[in-house]
Amino acid sequence: MLVLMLVGGLIGMVLQFIITMILMPFFGAFEVMIPLSLIGMPAGMMGAMCQPVFGVTYFDVLIIGELYGLLIAYLVYRSNLSLTGTPS
Amino acid sequence: MSVKEKYNRIARFYEYLKTGDSRRWKQAQSDFFKTLKGNVLYVGMGPGPELENFPPGLNITAIDLSFNMLEKGKSRAEAYSGNLNRLVMDVQNLGFQAKQFDSIVAVCVFCTVVNPVAGFKELRRVLKPGGQLFLFEHVLSKNPLYGIPLRMMSLLTTRLSGTHLDRNTVANVEKAGWKVLEDNNIYLDIVKAIRCEANVPSD
Ligand SMILES: C[S@@+](CC[C@H](N)C(=O)[O-])C[C@H]1O[C@@H](n2cnc3c(N)ncnc32)[C@H](O)[C@@H]1O
């Protein structure tokens, strides 16, 4: 399982890097980099772990990943609001 | 590869990567740069995306370590409604006499300057008494949730572009003898607008 987690985390990091490069010109470097860095690796690790342990389907893993991503994006948004007083 | 060589290479696609930031920071920069005045030293101009957020009519001397980056700013420099001269120069070793400038401005530069404290000391030397330094820079977050990823990514960005994502620019500017008058968060506590004046007379 440890190997799966590492592989999942690594895939998450690679995807994070590619998506960052694609989205950066539209939304700004840090606005993309910060949420994605908190989503990519952990979501990859969790996904890779959940699949064999809980026997969930790939579709479920995808949905969990998406919900986790949305939650992180919302928390970063709230955090920015409290640090700057303006919406991100 | 030196920072200068890295930026000479990056110049080709730099502006594409920067478009999102330029759009996002437009209003904050226009507000922040409102009080720039007189003879202005514009450090690390590169292609100069922030130039459109400067007030008109300034007398600007723009410097950059990289010729290619500065060349990308040619059309913006020509379109500026004031005077603007561009020079290839290192902020750590400025070829200007002391007390020449009324305002100094830098946007996303001190993440790449090899010795930022030396650069800030040079800036203090060339600023007239009563002048101000305007920094629009990204720094390391105090929140470890953001700070740890920034430190990790910095390992990569330092190699690719010489950009340090883990700099404490507020501490560096203070170390060089500046007094921070304003330190405003623009995005999280990572992108900041920092306004300073010289703390002690420069030697
Ligand atoms: C990230 S770019 C920022 C360019 C522009 N201000 C912007 O916001 O798009 C950093 C710039 O600082 C310049 N630079 C790096 N070290 C420097 C130094 N020691 N002296 C002068 N310019 C330097 C680089 O060549 C590059 O053009």
Coordinates of C-alpha atoms and ligand atoms in Angstrom, one line a residue:
Chain A
M1 CA 0.0 0.0 0.0
L2 CA 2.9 2.3 0.7
V3 CA 4.1 1.9 -2.8
L4 CA 0.6 2.7 -4.1
M5 CA 0.5 5.8 -2.0
L6 CA 3.9 6.9 -3.3
V7 CA 2.9 6.3 -6.9
G8 CA -0.4 8.0 -6.4
G9 CA 1.3 11.0 -4.7
L10 CA 3.8 11.2 -7.6
I11 CA 1.1 11.1 -10.2
G12 CA -0.8 13.8 -8.3
M13 CA 2.4 16.0 -8.3
V14 CA 3.0 15.5 -12.0
L15 CA -0.6 16.4 -12.8
Q16 CA -0.4 19.3 -10.5
F17 CA 2.6 20.7 -12.4
I18 CA 1.0 20.3 -15.8
I19 CA -2.3 21.8 -14.7
T20 CA -0.5 24.7 -13.1
M21 CA 1.3 25.5 -16.3
I22 CA -1.9 25.4 -18.2
L23 CA -4.0 27.5 -15.8
M24 CA -1.3 30.0 -14.7
P25 CA -1.7 32.4 -17.6
F26 CA -5.5 32.7 -17.0
F27 CA -5.7 32.9 -13.2
G28 CA -2.3 34.0 -11.9
A29 CA 0.7 32.0 -10.7
F30 CA 0.1 31.8 -6.9
E31 CA -3.7 31.6 -7.3
V32 CA -3.2 28.4 -9.1
M33 CA 0.0 27.0 -7.5
I34 CA -1.1 27.2 -3.9
P35 CA -4.5 25.4 -4.1
L36 CA -3.1 22.8 -6.5
S37 CA -0.1 22.1 -4.4
L38 CA -2.5 21.2 -1.5
I39 CA -4.7 19.1 -3.8
G40 CA -2.4 17.3 -6.2
M41 CA -0.2 15.1 -4.0
P42 CA -2.6 14.4 -1.1
A43 CA -5.5 13.6 -3.5
G44 CA -3.2 11.3 -5.5
M45 CA -2.1 9.5 -2.3
M46 CA -5.6 9.2 -0.9
G47 CA -7.0 8.0 -4.2
A48 CA -4.3 5.3 -4.6
M49 CA -4.9 4.2 -1.0
C50 CA -8.7 4.1 -1.0
Q51 CA -8.9 2.1 -4.2
P52 CA -7.5 -1.2 -2.9
V53 CA -8.3 -0.8 0.8
F54 CA -11.9 0.1 0.6
G55 CA -12.5 -1.5 -2.7
V56 CA -14.0 1.7 -4.1
T57 CA -14.4 2.1 -7.9
Y58 CA -12.2 4.4 -10.0
F59 CA -15.3 6.6 -10.4
D60 CA -15.7 6.9 -6.6
V61 CA -12.0 7.9 -6.4
L62 CA -12.6 10.5 -9.0
I63 CA -15.6 12.0 -7.1
I64 CA -13.7 11.9 -3.8
G65 CA -10.8 13.7 -5.4
E66 CA -13.1 16.3 -6.9
L67 CA -14.8 17.0 -3.6
Y68 CA -11.5 17.2 -1.8
G69 CA -10.3 19.7 -4.4
L70 CA -13.4 21.8 -4.1
L71 CA -13.1 21.9 -0.3
I72 CA -9.4 23.0 -0.5
A73 CA -10.2 25.6 -3.1
Y74 CA -12.9 27.0 -0.8
L75 CA -10.7 27.0 2.3
V76 CA -7.9 28.9 0.4
Y77 CA -10.5 31.3 -0.9
R78 CA -11.7 32.0 2.7
S79 CA -8.1 32.2 3.9
N80 CA -7.4 34.8 1.3
L81 CA -10.5 36.8 2.2
S82 CA -9.4 37.0 5.8
L83 CA -5.7 37.9 4.9
T84 CA -6.5 40.6 2.3
G85 CA -10.1 41.6 2.9
T86 CA -10.8 41.0 -0.8
P87 CA -12.1 37.9 -2.7
S88 CA -9.4 36.0 -4.6
Chain B
M1 CA 23.8 29.0 -15.3
S2 CA 23.6 32.5 -13.9
V3 CA 20.4 34.4 -13.3
K4 CA 21.2 36.6 -16.3
E5 CA 21.6 33.7 -18.6
K6 CA 18.4 32.1 -17.3
Y7 CA 16.4 35.2 -17.9
N8 CA 17.9 35.7 -21.3
R9 CA 16.5 32.3 -22.2
I10 CA 13.1 32.7 -20.4
A11 CA 12.4 36.0 -22.1
R12 CA 10.8 34.2 -25.1
F13 CA 7.9 32.8 -23.2
Y14 CA 8.0 34.9 -19.9
E15 CA 5.1 37.1 -20.9
Y16 CA 2.8 34.2 -21.7
L17 CA 3.2 32.9 -18.1
K18 CA 2.8 36.4 -16.6
T19 CA -0.5 37.3 -18.3
G20 CA -2.7 36.0 -15.4
D21 CA -0.7 37.9 -12.8
S22 CA -0.8 41.1 -14.8
R23 CA -4.5 40.9 -15.1
R24 CA -5.0 39.9 -11.5
W25 CA -2.7 42.6 -10.0
K26 CA -3.7 45.6 -12.2
Q27 CA -6.0 47.3 -9.8
A28 CA -3.8 46.7 -6.7
Q29 CA -0.7 48.0 -8.6
S30 CA -2.5 51.1 -10.0
D31 CA -3.5 52.0 -6.4
F32 CA -0.1 51.2 -5.0
F33 CA 1.9 53.1 -7.6
K34 CA -0.3 56.2 -7.5
T35 CA 2.3 58.2 -5.4
L36 CA 5.3 57.4 -7.5
K37 CA 6.9 60.8 -8.3
G38 CA 9.8 62.6 -10.0
N39 CA 12.9 60.7 -11.1
V40 CA 12.0 57.0 -10.7
L41 CA 14.4 54.1 -10.7
Y42 CA 12.5 51.0 -12.1
V43 CA 14.4 47.9 -11.1
G44 CA 14.1 44.6 -13.0
M45 CA 11.7 46.0 -15.7
G46 CA 11.9 43.0 -17.9
P47 CA 9.0 43.3 -20.4
G48 CA 7.5 45.9 -18.1
P49 CA 3.9 44.6 -17.7
E50 CA 3.3 46.9 -14.7
L51 CA 4.3 50.0 -16.7
E52 CA 0.6 50.6 -17.6
N53 CA -0.2 50.9 -13.9
F54 CA 2.3 53.7 -13.3
P55 CA 1.1 57.3 -13.3
P56 CA 1.9 59.2 -16.5
G57 CA 4.6 61.9 -16.8
L58 CA 7.3 60.3 -14.7
N59 CA 11.0 60.4 -15.6
I60 CA 11.9 56.7 -15.4
T61 CA 15.3 55.0 -15.6
A62 CA 14.6 51.3 -16.0
I63 CA 17.3 48.7 -15.4
D64 CA 17.5 44.9 -15.8
L65 CA 20.2 42.3 -15.6
S66 CA 19.0 40.6 -18.8
F67 CA 19.2 42.4 -22.2
N68 CA 16.6 40.0 -23.7
M69 CA 14.1 40.7 -21.0
L70 CA 14.6 44.4 -21.4
E71 CA 14.2 44.1 -25.2
K72 CA 10.7 42.6 -24.7
G73 CA 9.7 45.8 -23.0
K74 CA 10.6 48.0 -25.9
S75 CA 7.1 48.7 -27.2
R76 CA 5.7 49.3 -23.7
A77 CA 8.6 51.7 -23.0
E78 CA 7.9 53.6 -26.2
A79 CA 4.2 53.8 -25.4
Y80 CA 4.7 55.2 -21.9
S81 CA 3.5 58.8 -21.6
G82 CA 6.6 60.2 -19.9
N83 CA 10.4 59.7 -20.3
L84 CA 11.8 56.2 -20.0
N85 CA 15.4 55.1 -20.5
R86 CA 16.3 51.4 -20.4
L87 CA 19.7 50.2 -19.2
V88 CA 21.3 46.8 -18.6
M89 CA 22.5 47.0 -15.0
D90 CA 22.8 44.9 -11.8
V91 CA 20.9 46.3 -8.8
Q92 CA 23.6 45.0 -6.6
N93 CA 26.1 47.3 -8.3
L94 CA 24.4 50.4 -9.6
G95 CA 26.3 52.8 -11.8
F96 CA 24.5 55.8 -10.5
Q97 CA 25.7 58.6 -8.2
A98 CA 24.2 58.8 -4.7
K99 CA 20.8 60.4 -4.0
Q100 CA 19.6 60.6 -7.6
F101 CA 16.0 59.2 -7.4
D102 CA 12.8 60.4 -5.8
S103 CA 11.1 57.0 -6.0
I104 CA 12.3 53.4 -6.6
V105 CA 10.0 50.6 -7.8
A106 CA 10.5 46.8 -8.2
V107 CA 7.9 44.2 -9.2
C108 CA 8.8 40.5 -8.6
V109 CA 12.5 41.2 -8.7
F110 CA 14.0 40.5 -5.3
C111 CA 13.0 36.8 -5.5
T112 CA 15.7 36.5 -8.2
V113 CA 18.4 38.9 -7.1
V114 CA 21.3 36.7 -5.8
N115 CA 22.1 39.0 -2.8
P116 CA 18.9 40.9 -2.0
V117 CA 20.3 42.7 1.0
A118 CA 23.2 44.1 -1.1
G119 CA 20.6 45.2 -3.7
F120 CA 18.5 47.0 -1.1
K121 CA 21.6 48.7 0.3
E122 CA 22.5 50.0 -3.2
L123 CA 18.9 51.3 -3.6
R124 CA 19.2 53.2 -0.3
R125 CA 22.4 54.8 -1.6
V126 CA 20.8 56.2 -4.8
L127 CA 17.5 57.4 -3.2
K128 CA 17.2 61.1 -2.4
P129 CA 16.4 61.9 1.3
G130 CA 12.6 61.7 1.8
G131 CA 12.3 59.3 -1.2
Q132 CA 10.4 56.0 -1.1
L133 CA 10.8 52.5 -2.2
F134 CA 7.8 50.6 -3.7
L135 CA 8.1 46.8 -3.7
F136 CA 5.4 44.5 -5.2
E137 CA 6.9 41.1 -4.4
H138 CA 6.0 37.6 -3.6
V139 CA 7.4 36.2 -0.3
L140 CA 7.3 33.0 1.8
S141 CA 4.0 32.6 3.7
K142 CA 4.0 32.5 7.5
N143 CA 1.4 29.8 7.3
P144 CA 3.2 26.4 7.1
L145 CA 0.3 25.0 5.0
Y146 CA 1.4 27.4 2.2
G147 CA 5.0 27.8 3.3
I148 CA 5.9 24.1 3.0
P149 CA 4.7 23.8 -0.7
L150 CA 6.4 27.1 -1.5
R151 CA 9.7 25.8 -0.1
M152 CA 9.3 22.5 -2.1
M153 CA 8.4 24.3 -5.3
S154 CA 11.3 26.7 -4.7
L155 CA 13.7 23.8 -5.2
L156 CA 12.5 23.6 -8.8
T157 CA 11.9 27.3 -9.6
T158 CA 15.4 28.2 -8.3
R159 CA 16.9 25.8 -10.8
L160 CA 14.6 26.7 -13.7
S161 CA 14.6 30.5 -13.4
G162 CA 16.6 31.6 -10.3
T163 CA 13.3 32.4 -8.6
H164 CA 13.2 31.9 -4.8
L165 CA 9.7 31.3 -3.5
D166 CA 10.9 31.2 0.1
R167 CA 12.4 34.7 0.5
N168 CA 11.6 36.9 3.5
T169 CA 11.7 40.2 1.7
V170 CA 10.4 42.3 4.5
A171 CA 13.2 41.1 6.8
N172 CA 15.8 41.6 4.0
V173 CA 14.7 45.2 3.3
E174 CA 14.9 46.0 7.0
K175 CA 18.3 44.4 7.3
A176 CA 19.5 46.8 4.6
G177 CA 18.5 49.8 6.7
W178 CA 15.0 50.5 5.3
K179 CA 11.9 51.3 7.4
V180 CA 8.7 49.6 6.3
L181 CA 5.8 52.1 6.1
E182 CA 3.2 49.8 4.6
D183 CA 3.0 46.0 4.2
N184 CA -0.2 45.0 2.5
N185 CA -1.3 41.5 1.5
I186 CA -2.4 41.3 -2.1
Y187 CA -2.9 37.5 -2.3
L188 CA -2.8 35.5 0.9
D189 CA 0.3 36.6 2.8
I190 CA 2.4 35.7 -0.3
V191 CA 2.0 38.6 -2.8
K192 CA 2.7 41.9 -1.0
A193 CA 2.8 45.6 -1.6
I194 CA 5.6 47.0 0.6
R195 CA 6.4 50.7 0.9
C196 CA 9.6 51.8 2.6
E197 CA 11.7 54.8 3.4
A198 CA 15.4 54.9 4.3
N199 CA 15.7 54.3 8.0
V200 CA 19.2 55.7 8.7
P201 CA 21.1 58.0 6.3
S202 CA 23.1 55.9 3.8
D203 CA 26.9 56.2 3.9
Ligands
LIG1 C1 10.4 37.8 -12.5 S1 11.1 39.0 -13.6 C2 10.1 40.4 -13.3 C3 10.0 41.3 -14.5 C4 8.9 42.4 -14.4 N1 9.1 43.3 -13.4 C5 7.6 41.7 -14.2 O1 7.0 41.8 -13.1 O2 7.1 41.0 -15.1 C6 12.6 39.4 -12.7 C7 13.4 40.4 -13.4 O3 14.5 40.8 -12.6 C8 15.7 40.8 -13.3 N2 16.8 40.7 -12.4 C9 17.2 39.6 -11.7 N3 18.3 39.9 -11.0 C10 18.6 41.2 -11.2 C11 19.6 42.1 -10.7 N4 20.6 41.6 -9.9 N5 19.6 43.3 -11.2 C12 18.7 43.8 -12.1 N6 17.7 43.0 -12.5 C13 17.6 41.7 -12.1 C14 15.5 39.6 -14.3 O4 16.4 39.8 -15.4 C15 14.1 39.7 -14.6 O5 13.9 40.5 -15.8

